[in-house]
Coordinates of C-alpha atoms in Angstrom, one line a residue:
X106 CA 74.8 92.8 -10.6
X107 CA 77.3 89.7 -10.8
X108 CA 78.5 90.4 -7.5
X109 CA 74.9 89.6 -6.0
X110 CA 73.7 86.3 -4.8
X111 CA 70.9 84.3 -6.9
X112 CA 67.8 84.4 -5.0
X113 CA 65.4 82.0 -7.1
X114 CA 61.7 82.7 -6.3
X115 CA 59.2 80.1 -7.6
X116 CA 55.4 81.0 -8.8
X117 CA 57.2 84.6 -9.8
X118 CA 54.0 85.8 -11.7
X119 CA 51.6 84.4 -8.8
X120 CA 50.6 86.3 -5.8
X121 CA 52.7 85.0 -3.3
X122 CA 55.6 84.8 -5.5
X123 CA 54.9 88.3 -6.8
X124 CA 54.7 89.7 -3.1
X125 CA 58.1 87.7 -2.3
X126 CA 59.4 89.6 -5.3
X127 CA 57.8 93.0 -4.5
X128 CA 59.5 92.8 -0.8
X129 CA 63.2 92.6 -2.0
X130 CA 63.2 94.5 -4.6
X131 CA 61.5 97.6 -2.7
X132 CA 64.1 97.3 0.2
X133 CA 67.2 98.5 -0.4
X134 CA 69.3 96.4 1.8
X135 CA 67.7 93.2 0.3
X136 CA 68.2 94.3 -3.4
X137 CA 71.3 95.8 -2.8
X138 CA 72.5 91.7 -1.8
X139 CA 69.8 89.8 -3.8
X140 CA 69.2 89.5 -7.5
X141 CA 65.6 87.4 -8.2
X142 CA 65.3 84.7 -10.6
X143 CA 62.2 84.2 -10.9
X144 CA 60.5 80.7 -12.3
X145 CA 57.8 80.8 -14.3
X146 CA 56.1 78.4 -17.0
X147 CA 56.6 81.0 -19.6
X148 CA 58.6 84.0 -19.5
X149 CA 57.3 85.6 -22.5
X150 CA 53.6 86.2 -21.2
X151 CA 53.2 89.8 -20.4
X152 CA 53.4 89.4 -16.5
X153 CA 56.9 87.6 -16.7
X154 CA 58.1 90.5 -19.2
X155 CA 56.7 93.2 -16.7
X156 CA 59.3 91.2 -13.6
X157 CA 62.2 91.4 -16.3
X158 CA 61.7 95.0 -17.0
X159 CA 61.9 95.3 -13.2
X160 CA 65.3 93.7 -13.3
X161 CA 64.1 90.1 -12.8
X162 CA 65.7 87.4 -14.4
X163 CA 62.6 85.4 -15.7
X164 CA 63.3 81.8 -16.2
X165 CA 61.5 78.7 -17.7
X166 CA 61.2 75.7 -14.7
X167 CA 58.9 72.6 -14.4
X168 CA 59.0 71.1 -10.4
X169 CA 58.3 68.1 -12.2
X170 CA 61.2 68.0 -14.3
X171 CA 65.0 67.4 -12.7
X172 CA 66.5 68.6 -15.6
X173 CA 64.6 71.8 -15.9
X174 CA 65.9 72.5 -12.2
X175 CA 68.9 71.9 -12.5
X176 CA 69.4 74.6 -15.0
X177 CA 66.8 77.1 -13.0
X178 CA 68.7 76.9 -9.8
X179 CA 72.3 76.8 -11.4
X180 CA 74.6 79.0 -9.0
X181 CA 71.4 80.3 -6.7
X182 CA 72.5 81.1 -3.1
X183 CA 68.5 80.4 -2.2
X184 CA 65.4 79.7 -2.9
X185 CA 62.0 80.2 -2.7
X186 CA 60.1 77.2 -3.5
X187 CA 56.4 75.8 -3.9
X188 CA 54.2 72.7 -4.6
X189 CA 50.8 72.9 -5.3
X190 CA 48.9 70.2 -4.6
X191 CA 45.3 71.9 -5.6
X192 CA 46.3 71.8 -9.4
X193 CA 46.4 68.1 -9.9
X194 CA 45.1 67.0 -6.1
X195 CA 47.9 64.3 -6.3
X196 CA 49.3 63.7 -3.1
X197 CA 52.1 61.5 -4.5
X198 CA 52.7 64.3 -7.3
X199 CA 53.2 66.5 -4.6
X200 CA 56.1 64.8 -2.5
X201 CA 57.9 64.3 -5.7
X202 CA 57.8 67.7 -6.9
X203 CA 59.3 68.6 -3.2
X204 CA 61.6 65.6 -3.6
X205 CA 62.7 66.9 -7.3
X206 CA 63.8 71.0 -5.7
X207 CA 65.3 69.4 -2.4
X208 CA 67.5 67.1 -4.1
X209 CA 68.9 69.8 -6.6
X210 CA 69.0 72.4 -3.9
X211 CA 70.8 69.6 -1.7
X212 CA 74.2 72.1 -1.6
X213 CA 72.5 74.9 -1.8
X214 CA 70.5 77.1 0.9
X215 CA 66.7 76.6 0.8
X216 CA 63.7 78.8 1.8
X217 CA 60.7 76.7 1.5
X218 CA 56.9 77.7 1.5
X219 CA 54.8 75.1 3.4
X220 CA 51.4 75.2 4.1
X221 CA 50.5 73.3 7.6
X222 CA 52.1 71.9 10.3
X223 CA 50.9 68.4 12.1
X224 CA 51.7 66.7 15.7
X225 CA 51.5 63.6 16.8
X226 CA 47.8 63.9 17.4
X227 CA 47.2 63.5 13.7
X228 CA 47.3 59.2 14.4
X229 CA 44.9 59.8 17.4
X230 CA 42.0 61.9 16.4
X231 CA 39.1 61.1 14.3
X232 CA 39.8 64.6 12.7
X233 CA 43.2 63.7 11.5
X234 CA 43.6 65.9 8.2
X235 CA 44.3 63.8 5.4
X236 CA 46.2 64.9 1.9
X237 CA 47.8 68.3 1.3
X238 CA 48.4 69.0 5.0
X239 CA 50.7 65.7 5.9
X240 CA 52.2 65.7 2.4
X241 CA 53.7 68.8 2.9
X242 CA 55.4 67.5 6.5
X243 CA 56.7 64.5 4.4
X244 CA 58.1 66.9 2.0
X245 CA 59.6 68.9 5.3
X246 CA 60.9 66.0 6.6
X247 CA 62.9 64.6 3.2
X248 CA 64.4 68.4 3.0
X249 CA 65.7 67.7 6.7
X250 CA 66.7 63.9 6.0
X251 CA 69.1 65.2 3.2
X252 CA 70.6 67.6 5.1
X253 CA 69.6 70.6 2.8
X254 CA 70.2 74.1 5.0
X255 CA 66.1 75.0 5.3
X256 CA 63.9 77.0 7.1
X257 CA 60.3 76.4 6.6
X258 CA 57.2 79.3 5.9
X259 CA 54.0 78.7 7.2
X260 CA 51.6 80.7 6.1
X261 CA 48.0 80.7 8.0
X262 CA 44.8 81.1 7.2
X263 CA 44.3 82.9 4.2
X264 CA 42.5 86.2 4.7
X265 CA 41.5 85.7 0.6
X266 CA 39.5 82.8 1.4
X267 CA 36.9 85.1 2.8
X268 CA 36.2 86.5 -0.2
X269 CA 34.1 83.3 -1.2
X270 CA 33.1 82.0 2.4
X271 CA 31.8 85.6 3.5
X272 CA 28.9 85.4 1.7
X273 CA 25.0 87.5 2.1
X274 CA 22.7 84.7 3.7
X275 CA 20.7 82.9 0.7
X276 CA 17.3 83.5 3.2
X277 CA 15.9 87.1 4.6
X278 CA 17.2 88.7 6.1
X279 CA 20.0 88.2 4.0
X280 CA 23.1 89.2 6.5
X281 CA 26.6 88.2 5.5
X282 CA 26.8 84.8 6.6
X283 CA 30.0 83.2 7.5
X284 CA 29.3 79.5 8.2
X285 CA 32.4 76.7 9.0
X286 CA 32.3 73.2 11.0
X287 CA 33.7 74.8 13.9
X288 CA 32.9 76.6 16.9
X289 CA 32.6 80.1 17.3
X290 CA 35.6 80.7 19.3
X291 CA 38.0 78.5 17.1
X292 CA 41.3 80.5 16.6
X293 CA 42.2 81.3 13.4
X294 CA 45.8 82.9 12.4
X295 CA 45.1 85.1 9.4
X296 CA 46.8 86.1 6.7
X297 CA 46.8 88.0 3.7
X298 CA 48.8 86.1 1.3
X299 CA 49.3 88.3 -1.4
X300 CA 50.0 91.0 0.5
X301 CA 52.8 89.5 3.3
X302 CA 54.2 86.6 1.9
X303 CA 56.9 88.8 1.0
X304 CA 57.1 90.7 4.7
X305 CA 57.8 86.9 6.1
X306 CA 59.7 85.5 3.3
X307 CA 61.8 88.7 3.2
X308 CA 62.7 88.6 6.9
X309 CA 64.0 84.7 6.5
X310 CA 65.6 86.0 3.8
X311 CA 67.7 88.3 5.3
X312 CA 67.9 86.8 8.6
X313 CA 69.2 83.7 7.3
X314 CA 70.8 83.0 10.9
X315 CA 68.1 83.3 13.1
X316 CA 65.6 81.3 11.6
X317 CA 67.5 78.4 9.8
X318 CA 66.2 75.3 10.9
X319 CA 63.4 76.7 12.2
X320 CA 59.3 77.5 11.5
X321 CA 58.3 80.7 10.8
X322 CA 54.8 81.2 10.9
X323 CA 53.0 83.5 9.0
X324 CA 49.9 85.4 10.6
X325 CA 48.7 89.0 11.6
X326 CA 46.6 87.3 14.7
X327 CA 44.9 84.7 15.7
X328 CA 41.3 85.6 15.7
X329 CA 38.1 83.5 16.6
X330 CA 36.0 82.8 14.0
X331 CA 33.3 85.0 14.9
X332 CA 35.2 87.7 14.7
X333 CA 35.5 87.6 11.0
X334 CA 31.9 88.5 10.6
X335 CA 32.2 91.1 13.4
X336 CA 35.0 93.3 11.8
X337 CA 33.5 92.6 8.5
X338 CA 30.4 94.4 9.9
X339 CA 32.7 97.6 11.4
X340 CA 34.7 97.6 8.3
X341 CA 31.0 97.9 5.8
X342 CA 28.6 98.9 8.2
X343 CA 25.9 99.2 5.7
X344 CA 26.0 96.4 3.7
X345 CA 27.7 94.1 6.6
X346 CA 25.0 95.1 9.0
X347 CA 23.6 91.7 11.1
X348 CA 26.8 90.1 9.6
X349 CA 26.9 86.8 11.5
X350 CA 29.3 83.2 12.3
X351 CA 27.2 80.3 11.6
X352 CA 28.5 76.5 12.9
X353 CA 27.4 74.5 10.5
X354 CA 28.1 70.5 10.5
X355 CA 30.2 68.2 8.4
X356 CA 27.5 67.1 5.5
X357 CA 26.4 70.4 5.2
X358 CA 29.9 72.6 4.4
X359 CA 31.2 69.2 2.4
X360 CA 28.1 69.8 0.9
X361 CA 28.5 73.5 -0.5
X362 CA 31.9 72.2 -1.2
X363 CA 31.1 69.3 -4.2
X364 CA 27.7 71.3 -4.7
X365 CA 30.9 73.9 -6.4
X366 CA 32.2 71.1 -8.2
X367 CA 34.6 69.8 -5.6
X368 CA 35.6 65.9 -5.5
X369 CA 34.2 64.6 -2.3
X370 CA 37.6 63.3 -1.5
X371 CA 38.6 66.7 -1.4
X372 CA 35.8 68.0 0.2
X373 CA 36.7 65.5 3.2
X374 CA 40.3 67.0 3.8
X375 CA 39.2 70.4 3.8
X376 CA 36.3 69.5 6.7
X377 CA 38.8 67.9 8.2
X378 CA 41.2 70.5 8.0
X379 CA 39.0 72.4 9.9
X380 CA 37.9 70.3 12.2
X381 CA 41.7 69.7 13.1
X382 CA 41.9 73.8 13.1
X383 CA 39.5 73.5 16.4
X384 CA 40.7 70.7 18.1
X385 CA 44.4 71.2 18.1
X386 CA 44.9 74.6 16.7
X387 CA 46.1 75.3 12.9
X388 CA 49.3 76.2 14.0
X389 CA 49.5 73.3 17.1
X390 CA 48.1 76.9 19.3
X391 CA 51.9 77.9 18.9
X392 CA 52.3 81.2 19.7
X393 CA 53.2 83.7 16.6
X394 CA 55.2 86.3 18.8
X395 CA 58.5 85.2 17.8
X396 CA 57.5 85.0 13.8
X397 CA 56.7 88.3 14.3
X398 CA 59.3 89.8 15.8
X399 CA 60.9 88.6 12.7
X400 CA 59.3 91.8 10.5
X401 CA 60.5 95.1 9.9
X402 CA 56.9 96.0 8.4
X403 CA 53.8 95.4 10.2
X404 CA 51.8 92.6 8.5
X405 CA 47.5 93.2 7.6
X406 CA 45.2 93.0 9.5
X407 CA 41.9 91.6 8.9
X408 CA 40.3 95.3 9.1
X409 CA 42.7 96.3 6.4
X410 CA 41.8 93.1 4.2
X411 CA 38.2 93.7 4.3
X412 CA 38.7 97.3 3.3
X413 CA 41.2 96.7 0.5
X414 CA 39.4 93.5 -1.1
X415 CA 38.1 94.4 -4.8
X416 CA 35.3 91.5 -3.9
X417 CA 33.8 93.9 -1.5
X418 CA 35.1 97.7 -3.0
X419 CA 31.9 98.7 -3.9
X420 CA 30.1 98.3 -0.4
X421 CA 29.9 100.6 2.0

């Protein structure tokens, strides 16, 4: 066990962090090199203790806190790290929490989960995402200023968010509805966050060479829209029968947005977000082959999602 490097996986008791852990500790390669840290906010709640029984060192660390990190990540070889800018919706808060695990990991070797890419067309179009989605470049581009050893994970769209924008139409006939300010034959790279962020992550992982420096972006497929409603259909052909892709335009979707309780700031990045998704593509309409090529286990698909989901277990 002290012979093994220190691989120090953030949001250990999360699902993302959970399937990074599941990954290397189910292949025997990996866990034969790699022992996890994991971080966690409290390593006595019963999921932390289930990780430690599994072998995982659990460990208290705060992203906001310098001093926590330091301790967290003493002697790691790399790491798995995350911000999450939905908790507070603090931009600012954000780049310093990236700031605070670059700077510590600054000699160390760096795996680091990132949730969009941008081009240059971000200071031309009138769909330019704002918030979470440049953030997270700024916090890429620190980690590179620094000169910390990095490679970044970029996971698509998640395949989980169906579960609350696949929904039965509120009028007759009542057909699942999926309904997004885009056209129907938008691309969207899925993915199924809880259940390959550990395929991808893995791979970087233990393939350290090939991808440092580099994007690796994480998606089964791009699909068009429309198709979401079409496999869902195939998947549950009772209940999904008539199950249908709906354009819908930017006051409406902002509206079921802050009509949930979302801030109508945040309302405005996400519609922008996807307006951005249409007209430049959510990964820049880069092509996922080589990402791919990357896994030793085939990722979900979106047939496989639908089937597995608990939202939708009990329809046939």
């Amino acid at each position: 066990m002290a012979d093994k490097k220190v691989f120090v996986v953030f949001g250990a008791t999360g699902n993302q962090g959970g399937s990074v852990i599941n990954s290397v500790l189910s292949d025997p390669a990996a866990a034969q090199e790699f022992r996890i840290r994991g971080i966690t906010r409290d390593p006595s709640k019963p999921n932390a203790q289930a990780l430690t029984a599994r072998g995982v060192e659990c460990v208290t660390g705060d992203i906001n806190d310098k001093a926590s990190l330091t301790k967290a990540l003493a002697g790691a070889h790399s790491v798995y790290a995350v911000t999450n800018y939905w908790e507070k919706m603090d931009h600012e808060l954000e780049v310093q929490q990236g700031k605070n695990t670059a700077d510590i990991c600054k000699v160390r070797s760096i795996i680091r989960k990132y949730d969009h890419t941008a081009g240059p067309a971000w200071s031309t179009s009138p769909n330019s995402p704002t918030g979470n989605f440049p953030t997270k470049a700024h916090i890429e581009s620190y980690i590179r200023s620094i000169g910390v050893p990095s490679s970044t994970f970029m996971p698509g769209f998640y395949m989980s968010n169906l579960e609350t924008m696949l929904n039965p139409f509120p009028q007759a006939p009542h057909a699942y509805t999926f309904a997004m300010p885009m056209p129907p034959t938008t691309p969207i790279p899925f993915f199924d966050a809880a259940g390959d962020t550990g395929k991808f992550v893995k791979a970087m992982l233990m393939k350290r060479d090939q991808v440092l420096g580099k994007d690796v972006l994480a998606a089964t497929d791009y699909y068009a829209a429309a198709d979401a409603p079409k496999i869902f259909e195939q998947v549950k052909k009772e209940a999904g029968k008539g199950a249908q892709f709906v354009t819908i335009d930017k006051d409406t979707y902002k509206g079921f947005l802050t009509g949930a309780g979302m801030p109508d700031f945040a309302a405005q990045e996400l519609y922008e977000n996807m307006a951005f998704m249409d007209e430049f593509g959510y990964f820049g309409k880069e092509s996922l082959d080589w990402s791919l090529s990357l896994l030793d286990e085939k990722p979900t698909t979106l047939e496989e999602f639908i089937a597995k989901s608990p939202k939708w277990k009990d329809l046939k």
